[in-house]
PDB file of C-alpha atoms in Angstrom:
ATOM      1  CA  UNK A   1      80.844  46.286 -21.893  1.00 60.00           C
ATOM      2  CA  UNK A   2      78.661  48.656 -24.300  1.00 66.00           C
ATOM      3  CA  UNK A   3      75.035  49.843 -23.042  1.00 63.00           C
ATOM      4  CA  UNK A   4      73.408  49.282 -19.471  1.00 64.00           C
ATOM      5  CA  UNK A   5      70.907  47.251 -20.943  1.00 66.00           C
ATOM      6  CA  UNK A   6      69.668  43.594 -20.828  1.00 72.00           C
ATOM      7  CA  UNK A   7      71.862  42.547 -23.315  1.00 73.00           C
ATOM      8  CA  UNK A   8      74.565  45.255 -23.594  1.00 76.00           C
ATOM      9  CA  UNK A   9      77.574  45.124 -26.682  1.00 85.00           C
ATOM     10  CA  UNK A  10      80.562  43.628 -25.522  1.00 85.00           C
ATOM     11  CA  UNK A  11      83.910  44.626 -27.170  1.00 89.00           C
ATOM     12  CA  UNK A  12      87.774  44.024 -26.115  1.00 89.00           C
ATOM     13  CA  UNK A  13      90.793  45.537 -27.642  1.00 91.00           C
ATOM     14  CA  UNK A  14      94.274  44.500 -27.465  1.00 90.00           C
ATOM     15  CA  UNK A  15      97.417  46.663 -27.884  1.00 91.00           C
ATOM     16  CA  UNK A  16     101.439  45.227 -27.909  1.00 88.00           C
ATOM     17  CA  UNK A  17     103.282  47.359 -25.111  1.00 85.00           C
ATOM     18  CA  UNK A  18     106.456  47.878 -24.458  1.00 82.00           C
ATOM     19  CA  UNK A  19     107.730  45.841 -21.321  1.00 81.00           C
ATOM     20  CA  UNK A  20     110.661  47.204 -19.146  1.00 83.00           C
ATOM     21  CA  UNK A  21     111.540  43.554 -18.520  1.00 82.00           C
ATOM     22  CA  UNK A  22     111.348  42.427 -22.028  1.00 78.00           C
ATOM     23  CA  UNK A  23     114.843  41.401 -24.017  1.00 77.00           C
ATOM     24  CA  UNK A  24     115.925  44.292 -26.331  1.00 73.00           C
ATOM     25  CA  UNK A  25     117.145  41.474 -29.095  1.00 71.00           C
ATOM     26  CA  UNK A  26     116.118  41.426 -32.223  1.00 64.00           C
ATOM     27  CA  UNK A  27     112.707  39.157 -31.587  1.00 68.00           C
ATOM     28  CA  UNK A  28     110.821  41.754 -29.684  1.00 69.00           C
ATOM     29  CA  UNK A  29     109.749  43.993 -31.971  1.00 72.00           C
ATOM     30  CA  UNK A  30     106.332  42.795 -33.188  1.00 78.00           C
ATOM     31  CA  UNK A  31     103.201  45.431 -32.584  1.00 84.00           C
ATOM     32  CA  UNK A  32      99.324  44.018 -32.570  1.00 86.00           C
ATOM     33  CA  UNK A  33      96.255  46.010 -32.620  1.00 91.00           C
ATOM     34  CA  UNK A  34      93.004  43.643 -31.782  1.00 89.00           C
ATOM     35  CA  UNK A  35      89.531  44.553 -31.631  1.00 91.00           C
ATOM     36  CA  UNK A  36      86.739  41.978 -30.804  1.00 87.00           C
ATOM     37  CA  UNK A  37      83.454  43.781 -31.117  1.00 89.00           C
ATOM     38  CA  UNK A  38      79.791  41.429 -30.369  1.00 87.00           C
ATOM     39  CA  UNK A  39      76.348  43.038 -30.291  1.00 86.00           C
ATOM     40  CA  UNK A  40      73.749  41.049 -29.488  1.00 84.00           C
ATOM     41  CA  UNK A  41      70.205  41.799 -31.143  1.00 83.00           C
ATOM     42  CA  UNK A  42      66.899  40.550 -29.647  1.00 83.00           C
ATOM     43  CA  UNK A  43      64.043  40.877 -32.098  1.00 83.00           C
ATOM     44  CA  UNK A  44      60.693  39.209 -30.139  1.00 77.00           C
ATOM     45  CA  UNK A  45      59.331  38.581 -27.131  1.00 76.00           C
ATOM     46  CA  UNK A  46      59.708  36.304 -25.275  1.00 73.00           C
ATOM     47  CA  UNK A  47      63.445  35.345 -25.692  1.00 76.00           C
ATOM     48  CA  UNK A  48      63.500  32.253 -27.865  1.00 81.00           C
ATOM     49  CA  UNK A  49      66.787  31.063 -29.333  1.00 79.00           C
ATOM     50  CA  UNK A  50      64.880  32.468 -33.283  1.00 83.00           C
ATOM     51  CA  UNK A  51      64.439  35.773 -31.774  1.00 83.00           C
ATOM     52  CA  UNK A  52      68.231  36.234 -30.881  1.00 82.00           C
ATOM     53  CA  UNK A  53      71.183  37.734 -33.471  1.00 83.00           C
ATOM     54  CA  UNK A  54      74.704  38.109 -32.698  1.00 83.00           C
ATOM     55  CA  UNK A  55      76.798  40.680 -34.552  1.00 86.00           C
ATOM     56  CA  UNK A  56      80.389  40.196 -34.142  1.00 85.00           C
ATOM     57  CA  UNK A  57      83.595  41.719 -35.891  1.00 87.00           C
ATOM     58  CA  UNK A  58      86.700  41.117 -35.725  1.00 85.00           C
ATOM     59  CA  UNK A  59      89.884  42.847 -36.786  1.00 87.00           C
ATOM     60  CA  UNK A  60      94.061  42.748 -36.250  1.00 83.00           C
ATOM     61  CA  UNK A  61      96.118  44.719 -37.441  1.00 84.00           C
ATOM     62  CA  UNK A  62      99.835  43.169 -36.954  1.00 80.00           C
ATOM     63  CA  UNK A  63     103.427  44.849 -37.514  1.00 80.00           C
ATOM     64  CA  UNK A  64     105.933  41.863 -37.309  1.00 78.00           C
ATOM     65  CA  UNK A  65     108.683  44.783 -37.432  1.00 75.00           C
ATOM     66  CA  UNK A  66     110.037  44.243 -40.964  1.00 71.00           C
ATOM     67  CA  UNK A  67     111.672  41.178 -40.821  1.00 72.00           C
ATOM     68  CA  UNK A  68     109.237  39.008 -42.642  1.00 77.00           C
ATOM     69  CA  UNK A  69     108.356  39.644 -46.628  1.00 83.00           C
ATOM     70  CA  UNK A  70     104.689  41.890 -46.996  1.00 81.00           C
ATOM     71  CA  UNK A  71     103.771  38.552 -48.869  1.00 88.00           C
ATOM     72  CA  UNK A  72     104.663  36.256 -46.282  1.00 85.00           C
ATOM     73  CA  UNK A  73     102.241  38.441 -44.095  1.00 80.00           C
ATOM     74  CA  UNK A  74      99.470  38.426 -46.299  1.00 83.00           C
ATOM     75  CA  UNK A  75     100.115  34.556 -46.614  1.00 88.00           C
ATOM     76  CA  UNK A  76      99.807  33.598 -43.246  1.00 83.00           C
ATOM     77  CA  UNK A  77      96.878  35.910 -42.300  1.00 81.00           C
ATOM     78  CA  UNK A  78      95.087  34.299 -45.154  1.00 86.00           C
ATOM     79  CA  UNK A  79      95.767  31.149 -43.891  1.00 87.00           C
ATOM     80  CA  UNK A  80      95.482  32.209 -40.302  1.00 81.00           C
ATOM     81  CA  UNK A  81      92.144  33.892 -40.295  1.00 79.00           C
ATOM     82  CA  UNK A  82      89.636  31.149 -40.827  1.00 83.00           C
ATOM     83  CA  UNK A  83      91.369  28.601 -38.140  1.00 86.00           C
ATOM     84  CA  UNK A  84      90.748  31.446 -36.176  1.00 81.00           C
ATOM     85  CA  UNK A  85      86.821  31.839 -36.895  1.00 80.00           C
ATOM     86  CA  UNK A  86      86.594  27.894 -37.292  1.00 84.00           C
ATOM     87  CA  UNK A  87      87.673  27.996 -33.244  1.00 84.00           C
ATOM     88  CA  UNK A  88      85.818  30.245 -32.471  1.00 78.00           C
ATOM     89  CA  UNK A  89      82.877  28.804 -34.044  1.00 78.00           C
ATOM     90  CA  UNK A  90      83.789  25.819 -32.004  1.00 80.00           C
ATOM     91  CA  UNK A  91      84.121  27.439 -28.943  1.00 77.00           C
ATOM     92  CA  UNK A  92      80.838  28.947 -29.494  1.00 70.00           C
ATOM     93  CA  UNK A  93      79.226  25.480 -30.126  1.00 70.00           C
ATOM     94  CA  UNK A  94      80.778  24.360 -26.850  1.00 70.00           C
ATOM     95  CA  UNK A  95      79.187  27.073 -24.668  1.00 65.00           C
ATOM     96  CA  UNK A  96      76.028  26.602 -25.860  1.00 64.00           C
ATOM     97  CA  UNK A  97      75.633  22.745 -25.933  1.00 63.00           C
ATOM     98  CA  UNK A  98      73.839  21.120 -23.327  1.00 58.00           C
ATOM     99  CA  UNK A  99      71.343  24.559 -22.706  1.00 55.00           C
ATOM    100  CA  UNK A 100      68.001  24.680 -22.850  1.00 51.00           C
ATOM    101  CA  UNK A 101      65.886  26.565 -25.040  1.00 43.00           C
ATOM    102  CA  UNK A 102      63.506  28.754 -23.090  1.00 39.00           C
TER     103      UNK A 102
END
C-alpha cells in the first residue's frame, strides 16, 4: 500500500527464491520478477462510479533457465498475456457485480 490517503496506490511484487527444501534437479531453475502496480484516481465529488479511474500496470519478467528456445518464450508470453488480462478483467467484473452505485 502507496499513500495514507482515502484511496492510496496499491502495488505487489513477486520475486523466485531459492528454497533450502527445493530439489536441486534440473526443473528448478526458473527465476520470475512480478510487479502489479494499481492507482486509483478520483476526479469529482461526490464519489460516483464516472468520477473514479483505475491505473494499473503490469509487468513479468521470466528466466525459464535456458532450457526453452528465446522464441518459444516470446511465443507463449504472447499467447499468455491476454488470458491473463481477460481474467483479470473477469475477476474485476465479479467483484464489482451486485454493488451499488452511490
Amino acid at each position: 500500500r502507496l499513500g495514507d490517503g482515502e484511496h492510496p496506490d496499491w502495488i505487489v511484487c513477486n520475486v523466485s527464491c531459492d528454497h533450502p527444501q527445493a530439489p536441486s534437479d534440473k526443473y528448478c531453475r526458473a527465476k520470475v520478477e512480478i510487479v502489479f502496480y494499481c492507482q486509483t484516481i478520483v476526479t469529482g465529488d461526490p464519489l460516483f462510479r464516472e468520477n473514479i479511474q483505475c491505473k494499473i500496470f503490469y509487468s513479468s519478467q521470466i528466466d525459464p533457465g535456458g532450457w526453452v528456445p528465446v522464441s518459444a518464450v516470446k511465443a507463449a508470453a504472447t499467447r499468455e498475456y491476454p488470458k491473463f488480462i481477460k481474467k483479470y478483467r473477469n475477476f474485476r467484473s465479479g467483484v464489482c457485480q451486485g454493488s451499488e452505485d452511490k
